[in-house]
PDB file of C-alpha atoms and ligand atoms in Angstrom:
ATOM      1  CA  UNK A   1      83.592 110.268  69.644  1.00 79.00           C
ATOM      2  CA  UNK A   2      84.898 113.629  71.705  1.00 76.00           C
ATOM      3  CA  UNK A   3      81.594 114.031  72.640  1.00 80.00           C
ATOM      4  CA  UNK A   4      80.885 110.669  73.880  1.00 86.00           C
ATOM      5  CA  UNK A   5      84.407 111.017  75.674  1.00 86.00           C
ATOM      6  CA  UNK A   6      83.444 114.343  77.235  1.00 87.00           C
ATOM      7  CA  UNK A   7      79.840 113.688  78.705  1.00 88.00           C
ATOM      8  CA  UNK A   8      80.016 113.196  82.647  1.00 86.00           C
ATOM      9  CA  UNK A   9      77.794 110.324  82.229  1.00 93.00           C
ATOM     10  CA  UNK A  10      80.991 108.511  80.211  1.00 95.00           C
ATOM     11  CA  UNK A  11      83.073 108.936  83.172  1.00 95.00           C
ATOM     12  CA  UNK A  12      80.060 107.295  85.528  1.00 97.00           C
ATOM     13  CA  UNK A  13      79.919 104.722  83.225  1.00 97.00           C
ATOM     14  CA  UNK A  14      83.460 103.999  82.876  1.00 97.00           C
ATOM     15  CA  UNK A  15      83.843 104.555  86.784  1.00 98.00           C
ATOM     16  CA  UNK A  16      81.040 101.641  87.286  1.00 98.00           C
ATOM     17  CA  UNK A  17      82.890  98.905  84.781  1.00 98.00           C
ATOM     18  CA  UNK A  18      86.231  99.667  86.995  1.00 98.00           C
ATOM     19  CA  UNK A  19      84.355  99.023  90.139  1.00 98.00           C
ATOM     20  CA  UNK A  20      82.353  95.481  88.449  1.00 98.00           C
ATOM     21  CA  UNK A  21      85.484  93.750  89.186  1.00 98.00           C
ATOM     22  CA  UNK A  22      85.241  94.521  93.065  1.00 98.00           C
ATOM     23  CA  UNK A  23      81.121  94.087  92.980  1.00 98.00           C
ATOM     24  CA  UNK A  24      81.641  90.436  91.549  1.00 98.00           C
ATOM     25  CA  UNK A  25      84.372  89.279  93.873  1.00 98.00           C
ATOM     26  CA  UNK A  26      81.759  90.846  96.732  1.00 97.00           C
ATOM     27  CA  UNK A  27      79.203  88.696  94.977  1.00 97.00           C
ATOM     28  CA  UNK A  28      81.364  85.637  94.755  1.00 97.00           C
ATOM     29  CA  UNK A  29      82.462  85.879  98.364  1.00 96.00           C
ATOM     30  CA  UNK A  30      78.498  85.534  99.612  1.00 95.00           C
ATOM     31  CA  UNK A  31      77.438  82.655  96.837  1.00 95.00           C
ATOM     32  CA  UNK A  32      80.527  80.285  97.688  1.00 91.00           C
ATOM     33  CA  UNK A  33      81.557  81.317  94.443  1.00 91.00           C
ATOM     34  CA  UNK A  34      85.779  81.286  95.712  1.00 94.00           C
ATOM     35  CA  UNK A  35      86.612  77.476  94.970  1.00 92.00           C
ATOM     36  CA  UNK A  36      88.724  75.269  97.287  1.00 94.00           C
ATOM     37  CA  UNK A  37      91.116  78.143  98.293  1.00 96.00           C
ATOM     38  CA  UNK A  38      88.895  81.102  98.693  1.00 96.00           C
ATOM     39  CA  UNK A  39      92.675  83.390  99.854  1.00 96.00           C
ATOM     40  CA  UNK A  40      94.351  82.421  96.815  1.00 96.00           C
ATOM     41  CA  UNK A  41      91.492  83.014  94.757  1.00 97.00           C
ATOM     42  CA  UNK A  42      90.683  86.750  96.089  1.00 98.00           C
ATOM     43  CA  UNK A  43      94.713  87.287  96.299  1.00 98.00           C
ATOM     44  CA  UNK A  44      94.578  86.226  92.506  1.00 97.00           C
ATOM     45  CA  UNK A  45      91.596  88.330  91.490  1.00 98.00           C
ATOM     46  CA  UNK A  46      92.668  91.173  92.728  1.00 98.00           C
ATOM     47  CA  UNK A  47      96.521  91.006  92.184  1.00 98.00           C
ATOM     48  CA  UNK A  48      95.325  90.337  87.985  1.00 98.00           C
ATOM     49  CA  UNK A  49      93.131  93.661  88.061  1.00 98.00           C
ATOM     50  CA  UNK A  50      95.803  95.650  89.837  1.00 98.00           C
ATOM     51  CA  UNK A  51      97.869  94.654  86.898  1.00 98.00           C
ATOM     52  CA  UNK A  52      95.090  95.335  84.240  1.00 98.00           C
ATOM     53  CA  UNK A  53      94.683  98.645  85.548  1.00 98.00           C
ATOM     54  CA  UNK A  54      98.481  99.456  85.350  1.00 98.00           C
ATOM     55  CA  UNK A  55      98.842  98.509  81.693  1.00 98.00           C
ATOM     56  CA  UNK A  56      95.296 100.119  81.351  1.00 98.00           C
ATOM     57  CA  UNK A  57      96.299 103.547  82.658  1.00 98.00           C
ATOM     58  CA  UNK A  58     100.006 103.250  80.468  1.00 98.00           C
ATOM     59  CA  UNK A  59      98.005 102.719  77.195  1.00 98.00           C
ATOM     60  CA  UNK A  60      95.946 106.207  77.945  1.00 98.00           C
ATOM     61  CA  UNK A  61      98.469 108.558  76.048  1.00 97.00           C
ATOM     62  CA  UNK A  62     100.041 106.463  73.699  1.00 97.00           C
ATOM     63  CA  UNK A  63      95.967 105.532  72.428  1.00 97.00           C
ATOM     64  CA  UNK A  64      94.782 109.347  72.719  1.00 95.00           C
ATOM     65  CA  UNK A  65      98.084 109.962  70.192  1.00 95.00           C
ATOM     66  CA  UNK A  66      97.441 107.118  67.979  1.00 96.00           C
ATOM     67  CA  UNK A  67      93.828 107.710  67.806  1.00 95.00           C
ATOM     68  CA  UNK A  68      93.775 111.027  68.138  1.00 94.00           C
ATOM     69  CA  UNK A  69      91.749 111.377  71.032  1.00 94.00           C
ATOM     70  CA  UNK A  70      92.450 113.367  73.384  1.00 93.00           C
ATOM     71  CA  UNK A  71      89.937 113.161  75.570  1.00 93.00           C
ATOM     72  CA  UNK A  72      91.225 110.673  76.492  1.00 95.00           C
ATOM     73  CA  UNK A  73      93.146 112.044  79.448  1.00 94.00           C
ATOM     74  CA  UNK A  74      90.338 112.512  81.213  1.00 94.00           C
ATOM     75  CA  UNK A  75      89.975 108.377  82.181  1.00 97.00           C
ATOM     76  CA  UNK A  76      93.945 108.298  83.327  1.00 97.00           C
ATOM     77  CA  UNK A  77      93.778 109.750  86.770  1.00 97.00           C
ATOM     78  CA  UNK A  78      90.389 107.347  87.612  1.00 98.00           C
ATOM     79  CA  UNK A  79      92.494 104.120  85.877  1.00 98.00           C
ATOM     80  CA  UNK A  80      95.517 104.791  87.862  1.00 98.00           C
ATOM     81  CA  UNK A  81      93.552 105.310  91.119  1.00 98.00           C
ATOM     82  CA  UNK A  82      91.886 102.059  90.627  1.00 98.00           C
ATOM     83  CA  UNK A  83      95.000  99.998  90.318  1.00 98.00           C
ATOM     84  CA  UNK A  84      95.899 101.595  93.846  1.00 98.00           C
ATOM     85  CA  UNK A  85      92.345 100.483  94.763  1.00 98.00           C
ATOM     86  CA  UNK A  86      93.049  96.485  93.723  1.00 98.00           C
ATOM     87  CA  UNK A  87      96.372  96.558  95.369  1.00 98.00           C
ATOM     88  CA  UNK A  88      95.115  98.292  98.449  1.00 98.00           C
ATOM     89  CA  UNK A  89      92.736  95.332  98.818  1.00 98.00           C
ATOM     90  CA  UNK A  90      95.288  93.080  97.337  1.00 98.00           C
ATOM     91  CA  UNK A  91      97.786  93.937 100.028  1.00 98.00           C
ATOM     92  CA  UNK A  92      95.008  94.081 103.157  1.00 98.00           C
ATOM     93  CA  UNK A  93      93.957  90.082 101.871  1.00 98.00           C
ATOM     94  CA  UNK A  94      97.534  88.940 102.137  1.00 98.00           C
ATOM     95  CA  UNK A  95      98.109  90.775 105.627  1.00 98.00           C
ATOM     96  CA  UNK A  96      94.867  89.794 106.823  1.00 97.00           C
ATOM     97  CA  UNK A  97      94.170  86.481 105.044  1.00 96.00           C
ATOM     98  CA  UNK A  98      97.625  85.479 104.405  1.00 94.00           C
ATOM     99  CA  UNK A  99      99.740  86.624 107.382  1.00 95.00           C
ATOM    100  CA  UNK A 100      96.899  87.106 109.995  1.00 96.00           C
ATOM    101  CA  UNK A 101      97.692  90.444 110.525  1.00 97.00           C
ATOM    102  CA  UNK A 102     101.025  89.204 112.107  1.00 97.00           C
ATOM    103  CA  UNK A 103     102.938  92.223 111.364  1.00 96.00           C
ATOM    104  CA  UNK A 104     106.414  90.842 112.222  1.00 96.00           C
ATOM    105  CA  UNK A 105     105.995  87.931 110.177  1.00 96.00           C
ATOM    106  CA  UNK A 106     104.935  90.101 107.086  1.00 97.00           C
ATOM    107  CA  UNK A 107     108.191  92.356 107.750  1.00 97.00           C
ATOM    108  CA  UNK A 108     110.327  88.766 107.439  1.00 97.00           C
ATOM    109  CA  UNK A 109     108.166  88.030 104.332  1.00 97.00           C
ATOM    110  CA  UNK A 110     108.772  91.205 102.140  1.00 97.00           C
ATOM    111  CA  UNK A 111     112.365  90.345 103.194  1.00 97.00           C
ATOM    112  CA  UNK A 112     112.091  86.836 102.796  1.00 96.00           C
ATOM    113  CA  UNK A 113     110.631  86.208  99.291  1.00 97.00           C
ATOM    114  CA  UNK A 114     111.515  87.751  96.679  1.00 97.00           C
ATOM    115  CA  UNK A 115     108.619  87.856  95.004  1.00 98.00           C
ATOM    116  CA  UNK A 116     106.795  89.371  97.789  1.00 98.00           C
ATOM    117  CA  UNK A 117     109.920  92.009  98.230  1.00 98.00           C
ATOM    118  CA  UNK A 118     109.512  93.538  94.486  1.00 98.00           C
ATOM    119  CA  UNK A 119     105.532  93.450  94.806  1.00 98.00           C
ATOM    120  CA  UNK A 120     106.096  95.567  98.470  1.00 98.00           C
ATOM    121  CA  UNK A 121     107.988  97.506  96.066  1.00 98.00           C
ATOM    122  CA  UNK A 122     105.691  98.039  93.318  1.00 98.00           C
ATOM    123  CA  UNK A 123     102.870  99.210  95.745  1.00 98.00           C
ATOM    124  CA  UNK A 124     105.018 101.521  98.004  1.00 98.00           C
ATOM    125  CA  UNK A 125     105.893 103.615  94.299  1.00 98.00           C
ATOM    126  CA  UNK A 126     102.249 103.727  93.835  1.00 98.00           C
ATOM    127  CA  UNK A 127     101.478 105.100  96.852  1.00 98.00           C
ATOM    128  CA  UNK A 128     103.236 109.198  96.585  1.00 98.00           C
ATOM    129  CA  UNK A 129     101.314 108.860  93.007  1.00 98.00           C
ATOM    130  CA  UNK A 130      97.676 108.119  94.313  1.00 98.00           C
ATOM    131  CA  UNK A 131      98.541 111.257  97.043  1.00 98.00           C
ATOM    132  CA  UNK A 132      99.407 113.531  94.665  1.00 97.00           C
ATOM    133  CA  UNK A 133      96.970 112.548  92.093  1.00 96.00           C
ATOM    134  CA  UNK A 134      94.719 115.542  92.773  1.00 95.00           C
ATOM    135  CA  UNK A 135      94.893 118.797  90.506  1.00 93.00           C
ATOM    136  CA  UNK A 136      95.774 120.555  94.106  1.00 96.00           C
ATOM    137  CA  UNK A 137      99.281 118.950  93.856  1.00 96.00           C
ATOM    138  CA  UNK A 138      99.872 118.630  90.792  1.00 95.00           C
ATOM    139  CA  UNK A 139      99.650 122.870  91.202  1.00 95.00           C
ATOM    140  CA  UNK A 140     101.852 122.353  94.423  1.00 96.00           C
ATOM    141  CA  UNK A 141     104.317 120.240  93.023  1.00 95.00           C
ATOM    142  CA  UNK A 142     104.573 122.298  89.373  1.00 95.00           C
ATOM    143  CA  UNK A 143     103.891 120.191  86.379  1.00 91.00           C
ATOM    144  CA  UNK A 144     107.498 119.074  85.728  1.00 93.00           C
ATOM    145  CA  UNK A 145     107.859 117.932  89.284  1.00 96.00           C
ATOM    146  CA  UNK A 146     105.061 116.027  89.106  1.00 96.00           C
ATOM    147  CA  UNK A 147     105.454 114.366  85.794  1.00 95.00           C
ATOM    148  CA  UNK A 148     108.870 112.952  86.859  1.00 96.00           C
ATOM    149  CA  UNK A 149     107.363 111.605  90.054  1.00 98.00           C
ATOM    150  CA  UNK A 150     104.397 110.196  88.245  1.00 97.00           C
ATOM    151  CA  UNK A 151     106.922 108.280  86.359  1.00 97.00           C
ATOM    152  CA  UNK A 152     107.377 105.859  88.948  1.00 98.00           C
ATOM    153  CA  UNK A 153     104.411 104.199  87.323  1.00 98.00           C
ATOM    154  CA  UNK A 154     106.649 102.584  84.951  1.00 98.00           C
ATOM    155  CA  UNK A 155     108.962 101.410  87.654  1.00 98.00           C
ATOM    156  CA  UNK A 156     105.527  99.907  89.477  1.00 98.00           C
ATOM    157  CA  UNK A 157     104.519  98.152  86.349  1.00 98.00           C
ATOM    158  CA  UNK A 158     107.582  96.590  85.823  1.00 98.00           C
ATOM    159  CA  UNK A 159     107.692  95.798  89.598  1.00 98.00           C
ATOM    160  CA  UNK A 160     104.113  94.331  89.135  1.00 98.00           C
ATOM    161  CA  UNK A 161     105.492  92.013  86.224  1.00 98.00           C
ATOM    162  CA  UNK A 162     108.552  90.686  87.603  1.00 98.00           C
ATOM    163  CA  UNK A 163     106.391  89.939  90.984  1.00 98.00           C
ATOM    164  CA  UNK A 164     104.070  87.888  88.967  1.00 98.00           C
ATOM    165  CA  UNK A 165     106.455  86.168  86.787  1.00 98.00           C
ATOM    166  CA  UNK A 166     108.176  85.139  90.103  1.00 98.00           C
ATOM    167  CA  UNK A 167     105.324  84.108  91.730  1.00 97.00           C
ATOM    168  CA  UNK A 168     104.523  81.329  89.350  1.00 95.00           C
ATOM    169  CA  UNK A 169     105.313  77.969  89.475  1.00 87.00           C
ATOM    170  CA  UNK A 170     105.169  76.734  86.176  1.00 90.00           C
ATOM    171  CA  UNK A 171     103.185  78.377  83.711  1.00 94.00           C
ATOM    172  CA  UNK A 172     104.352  81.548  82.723  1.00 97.00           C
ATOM    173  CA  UNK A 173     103.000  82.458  79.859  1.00 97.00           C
ATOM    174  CA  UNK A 174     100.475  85.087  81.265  1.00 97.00           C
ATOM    175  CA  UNK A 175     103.328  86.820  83.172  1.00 98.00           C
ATOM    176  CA  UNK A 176     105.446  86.938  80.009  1.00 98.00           C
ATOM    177  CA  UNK A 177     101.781  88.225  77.881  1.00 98.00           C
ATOM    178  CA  UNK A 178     101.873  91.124  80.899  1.00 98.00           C
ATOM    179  CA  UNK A 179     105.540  91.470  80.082  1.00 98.00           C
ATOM    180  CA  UNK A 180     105.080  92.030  76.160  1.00 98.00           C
ATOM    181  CA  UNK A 181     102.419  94.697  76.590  1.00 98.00           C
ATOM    182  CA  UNK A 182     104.670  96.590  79.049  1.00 98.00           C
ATOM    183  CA  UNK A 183     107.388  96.673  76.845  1.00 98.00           C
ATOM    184  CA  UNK A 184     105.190  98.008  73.844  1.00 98.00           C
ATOM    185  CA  UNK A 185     104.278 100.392  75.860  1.00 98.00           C
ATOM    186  CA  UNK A 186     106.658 101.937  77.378  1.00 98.00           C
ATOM    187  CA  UNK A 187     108.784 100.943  73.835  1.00 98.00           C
ATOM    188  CA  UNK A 188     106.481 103.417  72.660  1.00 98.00           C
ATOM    189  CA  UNK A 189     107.455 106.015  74.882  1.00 97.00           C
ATOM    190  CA  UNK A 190     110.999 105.413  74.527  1.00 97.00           C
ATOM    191  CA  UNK A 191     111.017 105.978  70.327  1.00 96.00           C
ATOM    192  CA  UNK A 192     108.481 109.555  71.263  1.00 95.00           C
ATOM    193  CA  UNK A 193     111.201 110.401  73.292  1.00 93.00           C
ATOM    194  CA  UNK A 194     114.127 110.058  70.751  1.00 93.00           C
ATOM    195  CA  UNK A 195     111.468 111.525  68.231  1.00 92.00           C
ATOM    196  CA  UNK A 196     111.062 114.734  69.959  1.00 88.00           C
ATOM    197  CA  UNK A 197     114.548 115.251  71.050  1.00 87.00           C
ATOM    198  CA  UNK A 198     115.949 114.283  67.285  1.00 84.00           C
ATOM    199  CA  UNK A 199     113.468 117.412  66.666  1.00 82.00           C
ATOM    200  CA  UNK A 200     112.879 119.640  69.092  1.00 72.00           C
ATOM    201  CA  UNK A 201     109.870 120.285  71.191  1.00 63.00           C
ATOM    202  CA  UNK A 202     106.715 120.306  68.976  1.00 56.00           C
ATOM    203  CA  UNK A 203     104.495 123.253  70.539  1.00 56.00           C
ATOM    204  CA  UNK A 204     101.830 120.039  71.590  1.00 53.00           C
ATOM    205  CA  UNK A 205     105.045 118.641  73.379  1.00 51.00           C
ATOM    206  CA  UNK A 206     106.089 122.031  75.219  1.00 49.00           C
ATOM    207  CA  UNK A 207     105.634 121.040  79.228  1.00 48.00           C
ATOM    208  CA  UNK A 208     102.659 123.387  80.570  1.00 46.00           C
ATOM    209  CA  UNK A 209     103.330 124.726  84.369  1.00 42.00           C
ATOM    210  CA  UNK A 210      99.628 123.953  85.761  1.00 39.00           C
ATOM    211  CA  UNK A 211      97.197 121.003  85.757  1.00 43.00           C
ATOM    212  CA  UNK A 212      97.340 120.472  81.962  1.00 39.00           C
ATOM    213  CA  UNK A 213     100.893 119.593  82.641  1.00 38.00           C
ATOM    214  CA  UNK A 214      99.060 116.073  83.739  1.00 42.00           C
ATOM    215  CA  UNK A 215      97.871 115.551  80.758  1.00 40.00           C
ATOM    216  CA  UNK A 216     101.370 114.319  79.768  1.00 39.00           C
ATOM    217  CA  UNK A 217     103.195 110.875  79.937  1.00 48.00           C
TER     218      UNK A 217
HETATM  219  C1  LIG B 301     102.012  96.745  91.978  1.00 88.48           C
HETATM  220  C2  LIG B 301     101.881  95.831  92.937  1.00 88.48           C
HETATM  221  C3  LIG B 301     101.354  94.420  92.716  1.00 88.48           C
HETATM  222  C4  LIG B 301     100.875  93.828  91.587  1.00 88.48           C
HETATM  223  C5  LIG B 301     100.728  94.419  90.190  1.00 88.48           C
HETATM  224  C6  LIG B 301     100.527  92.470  91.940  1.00 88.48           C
HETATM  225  C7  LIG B 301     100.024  91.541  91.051  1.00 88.48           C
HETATM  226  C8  LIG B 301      99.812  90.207  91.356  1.00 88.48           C
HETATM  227  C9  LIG B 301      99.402  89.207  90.413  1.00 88.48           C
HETATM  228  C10 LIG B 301      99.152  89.488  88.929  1.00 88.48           C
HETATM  229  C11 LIG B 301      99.281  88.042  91.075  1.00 88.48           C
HETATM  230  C12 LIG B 301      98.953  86.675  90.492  1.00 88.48           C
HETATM  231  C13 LIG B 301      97.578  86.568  89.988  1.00 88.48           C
HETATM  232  C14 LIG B 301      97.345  85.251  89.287  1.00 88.48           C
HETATM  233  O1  LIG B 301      98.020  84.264  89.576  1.00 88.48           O
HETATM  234  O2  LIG B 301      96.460  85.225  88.428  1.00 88.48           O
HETATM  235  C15 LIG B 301      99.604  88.286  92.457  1.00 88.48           C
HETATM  236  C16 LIG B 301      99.593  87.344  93.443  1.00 88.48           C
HETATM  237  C17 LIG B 301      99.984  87.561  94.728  1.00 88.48           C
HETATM  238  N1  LIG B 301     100.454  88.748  95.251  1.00 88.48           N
HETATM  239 FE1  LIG B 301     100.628  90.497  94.269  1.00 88.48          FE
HETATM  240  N2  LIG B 301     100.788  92.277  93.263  1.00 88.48           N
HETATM  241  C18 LIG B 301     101.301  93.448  93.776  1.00 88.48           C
HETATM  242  C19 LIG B 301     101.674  93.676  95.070  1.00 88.48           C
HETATM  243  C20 LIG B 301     101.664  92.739  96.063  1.00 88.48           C
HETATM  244  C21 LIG B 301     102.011  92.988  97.445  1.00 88.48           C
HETATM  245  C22 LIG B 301     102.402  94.339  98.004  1.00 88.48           C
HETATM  246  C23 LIG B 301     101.881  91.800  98.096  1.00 88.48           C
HETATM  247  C24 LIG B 301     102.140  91.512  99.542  1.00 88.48           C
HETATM  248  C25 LIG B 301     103.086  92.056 100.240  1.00 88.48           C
HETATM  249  C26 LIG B 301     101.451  90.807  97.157  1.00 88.48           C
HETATM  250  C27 LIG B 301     101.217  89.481  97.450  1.00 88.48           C
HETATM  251  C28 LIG B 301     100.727  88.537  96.579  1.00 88.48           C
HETATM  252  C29 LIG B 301     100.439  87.167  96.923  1.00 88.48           C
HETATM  253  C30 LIG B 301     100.629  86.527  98.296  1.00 88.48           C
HETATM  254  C31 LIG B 301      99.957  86.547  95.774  1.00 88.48           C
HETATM  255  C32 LIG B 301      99.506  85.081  95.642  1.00 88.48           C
HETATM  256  C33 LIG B 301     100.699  84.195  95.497  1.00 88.48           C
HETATM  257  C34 LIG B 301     100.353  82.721  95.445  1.00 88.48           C
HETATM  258  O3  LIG B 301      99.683  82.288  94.525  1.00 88.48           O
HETATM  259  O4  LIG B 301     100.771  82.009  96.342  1.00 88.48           O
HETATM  260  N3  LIG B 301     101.326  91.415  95.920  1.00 88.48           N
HETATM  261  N4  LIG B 301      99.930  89.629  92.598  1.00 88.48           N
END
């Protein structure tokens, strides 16, 4: 399995099934494929993967743990940098589909709603992340720098849940589904944490200065 999750090829491959998403929206969008409400739809689409890819990239390390497999680590960086990818485009189809790039009246929005003001929220905290996602800053910043910023993921995620749980009318069981796995998974983190303190920093626990030091989390 290590070997599988250390080839190059893996990482093309894995790179390619993140991008499908995008590719079949692209393909949808030129076969009338977007239903009544073509907006809603794409806002939908992409708004689900962006969430996908958060709970995606928060199930790396407690997985490569569990399974012991920690090659793992190597997929995080290109997860996390695709759920700034789907809320990039999520954000430029509301301002441009949505608001009609009427800057003003998107200001009054993200004060306005509130469901709009904790999704703002959840993509400004992703944005420091996706800048210093490369090895260059993570050396810049020092590994325990960079960890705590990096854990403004969780605060994203749960900014990403509450947005969608406001956001719907009715229904909300897929908001509360989102909801559960976030809290199993950063649950998870939470009992590793007592774990360790209760005894003391294992030597695989021990916070390493340079790029490794992403590897945690
Ligand atoms: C981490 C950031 C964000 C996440 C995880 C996220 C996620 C989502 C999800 C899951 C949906 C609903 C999809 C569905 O119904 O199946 C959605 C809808 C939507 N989001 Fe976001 N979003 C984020 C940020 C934003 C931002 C920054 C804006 C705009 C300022 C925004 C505006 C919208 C709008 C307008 C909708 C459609 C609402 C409707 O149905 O009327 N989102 N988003």
């Amino acid at each position: 399995m290590n070997r599988i999750l250390t080839s190059k090829w893996t990482k093309v491959v894995v790179f390619v099934v993140c991008l499908a998403p995008a590719g079949l929206l692209v393909w949808e969008i030129f076969h009338d494929g977007l239903g009544a409400n073509p907006t809603q739809f794409l806002e939908h689409a992409t708004g689900d993967w962006t969430l996908r890819f958060l709970m995606i990239t928060l199930a790396v390390t407690p997985l490569r743990k569990i399974l012991n497999l920690p090659q793992l680590i190597r997929f995080r960086r290109m997860f996390g940098l695709f759920a700034f990818f789907y809320v990039c485009v999520h954000f430029c189809l509301y301002i441009g589909l949505d608001q009609l790039f009427n800057l003003r009246g998107i200001w009054a929005d993200v004060l306005k709603r509130r469901y709009i003001t904790v999704g703002f929220t959840g993509f400004v905290l992703l944005i420091p992340l996706a800048i210093t996602s490369t090895a260059g800053m993570i050396r810049r910043l020092g590994g325990k720098r960079w960890q705590k910023l990096h854990r403004l993921i969780y605060v994203s995620a749960i900014a990403g849940v509450i947005h969608f749980y406001w956001l719907v009318k009715s229904d909300v069981r897929e908001p509360l589904l989102y909801a559960a796995i976030l809290a199993v998974l950063l649950g998870w983190r939470i009992m590793t944490w007592f774990r360790n303190r209760d005894r003391g920093p294992a030597p695989g626990n021990v916070v390493r200065k340079e790029p490794a030091a992403a590897e945690m989390n």
